[in-house]
Amino acid sequence: AFFEADEWAGLADWETELAPHYQTANRMLGVSENPKFWPADQILLDIAKELGQEGTFEPTPVSIYFGEPGKTVPDPYFAGEGPERTGCIHCGGCMVGCRHNAKNSLDKNYLYFAEKWGAEVQPEANAVDIRPLYGKRPDNARYEVVYERTTDWIFKRRKSIWARNVVVSAGVLGTIELLLKCRDETKSLPKLSRQIGVRVRSNSEALMGVTAYDDAVDYSEGVAISSHFWIDEVTSVEPVRYSPGSSFMRSLTLPLIKMEGSFGKRLVELIMAGIRNPLDLLSVRILPGWAQKNTVILVMQTVENRMHLKQGRSIWTLFRKGLVSERDKRLPIPAVIDVGRRVVDRFAEKARGAPWSGISDVLLNTPATAHILGGCSIGEDETQGVVDINHEVFNYPGLYVADGSVISANLGVNPSLTITAMTERAMSCIPAAAEIEEYPPLLPPAVHMPTVDLRRQERRRRIALFGLFAIPITLIGVFIFLRKT
Ligand SMILES: Cc1cc2nc3c(=O)[nH]c(=O)nc-3n(C[C@H](O)[C@H](O)[C@H](O)COP(=O)(O)OP(=O)(O)OC[C@H]3O[C@@H](n4cnc5c(N)ncnc54)[C@H](O)[C@@H]3O)c2cc1C
Ligand code: SF4
C-alpha cells in the first residue's frame, strides 16, 4: 500500500526505485533478525494462533549486533573500517539507548564515517533560519544556515555557516517548524510551498500495553521490539519492552476504559473503574517493578488518516508561537483501534494484568504516536507537495529535505528503515562535489521581499530584556536615594 499511496504513486515506480536503497540501508544499519523470543512474544504468538494469523508472526528485523553476548569484536560490518561492537545481552534497554555497544545507532555508521572522512559534526546546534545567498559567488555558496546553541539559557549565541547545498533533516516536527518559520516568520524562503505541514500522519498508531499484577514473569528481557504479526490486512502489532528502572512512560498512562464520550464522561468512568478495580490503577501507575511487569503493545495500520501542523499558539506551546496540530475533518486519526484493543484485552487475560493506554487517548480522545510522518510531501509541483521526487525543495535549488517528513503514507510498520532507504536514494541523486564544475547561482526574486533579520531581532529582544530588569532596579535605586537625602 505504501508504494501505491495516492500522494506519490503517479510519480515513479517506488518499489523498484527504492529496492536497491533498502539494501544499502539494511547494510549500513546492520539489520538482522532478532534471534530469541521471550514471554511476551509467546503470548502474542498464542493470540495470533487464536486469530488464525500465526502465518504472519515473525521475529523483527533490528539494527543490533547479535554476536557472542557481551563479547567485543572488531567492526563486523564494514570490513574493519567501522568501530568495534559487543554482542547484545538482550537486556531490554534499547529504547533508552544501548549501554552495551550492541545497537547500531547512527554514531556507529553514518555519523562515524562522516567524521572519519572529514565532516565536522556541530553538537548542540539548532538551525533557526536558512537564508538564500543570491547571485554568483566565488565559493559557489547558495545558502546561509543560521544556528544557535541549544544549551545557552536566555541569550542564545548565534552563528552561521555558508553552504552550496543544504539538506534539512530535522525530523517531522523540526523540519516543519523550521520551514514554516523561514516561509512565514523570517520570510527568508517566501516561495516555499503552501503544503508544508499538510497531511501529517501518525502511522495510524495506538500505544497501549499491559502491566501484570505480579512479578512471576519478567517481561523486560529481550531486545526492545522482538516480534510482530498482522492482526488483519492493514493492522500490525508488536510487543515493546523497557529495561528495569526505565519506567517514565508509566507517568503518561492510565488504565483502559470504554473510551467513549466527552472528557467529563471519561473522567467519571475512570474514577468508577478505579473504585471498582483499584489493582488496575495501582499496577499501571504506582506499584514498583513496572518495566519487569510491563509490555507496551504497539498497534500500527496502513490505512489513510491524518492531521495538519501549522504555526500557532496553544496551552501546549505555553502561548508562545510554535507548532500546533489540527484534526483532518475528513480523515481524522482515531484514538482507538478496535482490533488492536481486542488483542490488548486478550494479552491482559493471558498475562493476568491491567490493560492501559496513554492519558491523552483515554481522557482527551487524542492519540499519541512515536511514529510521526509526512508534512513535506513529495509532489509533482509546489501545489501538490513541498519537494520533488529527488527531495529538492520546489523553488529553491540545492535545498533538500530528507527525513520522516517526506514519507507519503502510513507504513503500518516501524519507519526508520524506510526513512533511511529514501534518504539513501535522495542522496544518490545529488552529484558529488568533484563532478560539478559550477553551481547555478540562485536568482533573486523578481519582487523584493523584505526579510526579518534574526540577529537584529535578537538584539532587540536583549535590549527589551535588559530594560525589563534595569528600569525597575534603577527606579528603586533612585527612590531609595531620594528617601535618604
Ligand atoms: C520512543 C520511540 C521509539 C521508536 N522506536 C522505533 C523503532 O524501534 N524502530 C523504528 O523504525 N522507528 C522507531 N521510532 C521512530 C523513529 O525513531 C523515527 O521515525 C525516526 O527516528 C525519524 O527519523 P528522522 O530522521 O525523520 O528524525 P529524527 O530521528 O527525529 O532526527 C531529527 C534530528 O534533528 C534534530 N533537530 C530537530 N530540529 C532541529 C533544528 N532546528 N536544527 C538542528 N537539528 C534539529 C533532532 O534533535 C534530531 O536529532 C521510535 C520513535 C520513538 C519516539
Ligand atoms: S537489548 Fe538493546 S540495549 Fe540491551 S544490549 Fe541488546 S541492543 Fe543493547
PDB file of C-alpha atoms and ligand atoms in Angstrom, residues 95 125-127 169-171 174 225 370-371 403-404 414-416 419, ligand 1:
ATOM      1  CA  MET A  95      14.590   2.341  23.882  1.00  0.00           C
ATOM      2  CA  ALA A 125      23.298  23.476  17.196  1.00  0.00           C
ATOM      3  CA  ASN A 126      19.663  24.338  16.478  1.00  0.00           C
ATOM      4  CA  ALA A 127      19.070  25.731  12.963  1.00  0.00           C
ATOM      5  CA  SER A 169      16.867  16.523   8.217  1.00  0.00           C
ATOM      6  CA  ALA A 170      15.331  17.698  11.462  1.00  0.00           C
ATOM      7  CA  GLY A 171      12.550  15.084  11.716  1.00  0.00           C
ATOM      8  CA  GLY A 174      11.856  20.053  13.449  1.00  0.00           C
ATOM      9  CA  ILE A 225      10.865  -4.971  19.936  1.00  0.00           C
ATOM     10  CA  ALA A 370       6.076   7.628  18.307  1.00  0.00           C
ATOM     11  CA  HIS A 371       5.942   7.490  14.505  1.00  0.00           C
ATOM     12  CA  ASP A 403      13.717  12.617   6.866  1.00  0.00           C
ATOM     13  CA  GLY A 404      10.364  11.253   8.058  1.00  0.00           C
ATOM     14  CA  ASN A 414       8.295   0.921  12.151  1.00  0.00           C
ATOM     15  CA  PRO A 415       9.552   3.637   9.834  1.00  0.00           C
ATOM     16  CA  SER A 416      13.345   4.028  10.353  1.00  0.00           C
ATOM     17  CA  ILE A 419      13.358   6.808   6.069  1.00  0.00           C
TER      18      ILE A 419
HETATM   19  C1  LIG B   1      10.367   6.151  21.747  1.00  0.00           C
HETATM   20  C2  LIG B   1      10.497   5.881  20.277  1.00  0.00           C
HETATM   21  C3  LIG B   1      10.850   4.617  19.836  1.00  0.00           C
HETATM   22  C4  LIG B   1      10.969   4.338  18.491  1.00  0.00           C
HETATM   23  N1  LIG B   1      11.329   3.080  18.094  1.00  0.00           N
HETATM   24  C5  LIG B   1      11.467   2.809  16.787  1.00  0.00           C
HETATM   25  C6  LIG B   1      11.886   1.524  16.357  1.00  0.00           C
HETATM   26  O1  LIG B   1      12.115   0.620  17.148  1.00  0.00           O
HETATM   27  N2  LIG B   1      12.008   1.310  15.022  1.00  0.00           N
HETATM   28  C7  LIG B   1      11.767   2.291  14.101  1.00  0.00           C
HETATM   29  O2  LIG B   1      11.895   2.034  12.903  1.00  0.00           O
HETATM   30  N3  LIG B   1      11.371   3.512  14.480  1.00  0.00           N
HETATM   31  C8  LIG B   1      11.230   3.798  15.793  1.00  0.00           C
HETATM   32  N4  LIG B   1      10.826   5.039  16.187  1.00  0.00           N
HETATM   33  C9  LIG B   1      10.556   6.062  15.170  1.00  0.00           C
HETATM   34  C10 LIG B   1      11.859   6.605  14.644  1.00  0.00           C
HETATM   35  O3  LIG B   1      12.729   6.905  15.731  1.00  0.00           O
HETATM   36  C11 LIG B   1      11.608   7.886  13.847  1.00  0.00           C
HETATM   37  O4  LIG B   1      10.596   7.648  12.894  1.00  0.00           O
HETATM   38  C12 LIG B   1      12.876   8.302  13.128  1.00  0.00           C
HETATM   39  O5  LIG B   1      13.944   8.487  14.026  1.00  0.00           O
HETATM   40  C13 LIG B   1      12.625   9.610  12.406  1.00  0.00           C
HETATM   41  O6  LIG B   1      13.802   9.934  11.719  1.00  0.00           O
HETATM   42  P1  LIG B   1      14.038  11.393  11.201  1.00  0.00           P
HETATM   43  O7  LIG B   1      15.361  11.405  10.516  1.00  0.00           O
HETATM   44  O8  LIG B   1      12.854  11.865  10.456  1.00  0.00           O
HETATM   45  O9  LIG B   1      14.096  12.315  12.502  1.00  0.00           O
HETATM   46  P2  LIG B   1      14.882  12.160  13.866  1.00  0.00           P
HETATM   47  O10 LIG B   1      15.468  10.815  14.030  1.00  0.00           O
HETATM   48  O11 LIG B   1      13.952  12.677  14.906  1.00  0.00           O
HETATM   49  O12 LIG B   1      16.108  13.166  13.678  1.00  0.00           O
HETATM   50  C14 LIG B   1      15.921  14.554  13.630  1.00  0.00           C
HETATM   51  C15 LIG B   1      17.111  15.208  14.313  1.00  0.00           C
HETATM   52  O13 LIG B   1      17.099  16.598  14.015  1.00  0.00           O
HETATM   53  C16 LIG B   1      17.328  17.335  15.207  1.00  0.00           C
HETATM   54  N5  LIG B   1      16.683  18.657  15.018  1.00  0.00           N
HETATM   55  C17 LIG B   1      15.370  18.986  15.115  1.00  0.00           C
HETATM   56  N6  LIG B   1      15.187  20.293  14.830  1.00  0.00           N
HETATM   57  C18 LIG B   1      16.411  20.797  14.546  1.00  0.00           C
HETATM   58  C19 LIG B   1      16.876  22.097  14.185  1.00  0.00           C
HETATM   59  N7  LIG B   1      16.058  23.137  14.036  1.00  0.00           N
HETATM   60  N8  LIG B   1      18.211  22.262  13.994  1.00  0.00           N
HETATM   61  C20 LIG B   1      19.087  21.219  14.132  1.00  0.00           C
HETATM   62  N9  LIG B   1      18.694  19.962  14.465  1.00  0.00           N
HETATM   63  C21 LIG B   1      17.379  19.763  14.658  1.00  0.00           C
HETATM   64  C22 LIG B   1      16.696  16.497  16.308  1.00  0.00           C
HETATM   65  O14 LIG B   1      17.289  16.822  17.548  1.00  0.00           O
HETATM   66  C23 LIG B   1      17.070  15.086  15.838  1.00  0.00           C
HETATM   67  O15 LIG B   1      18.347  14.720  16.289  1.00  0.00           O
HETATM   68  C24 LIG B   1      10.721   5.349  17.544  1.00  0.00           C
HETATM   69  C25 LIG B   1      10.372   6.632  17.975  1.00  0.00           C
HETATM   70  C26 LIG B   1      10.262   6.901  19.326  1.00  0.00           C
HETATM   71  C27 LIG B   1       9.890   8.295  19.759  1.00  0.00           C
END
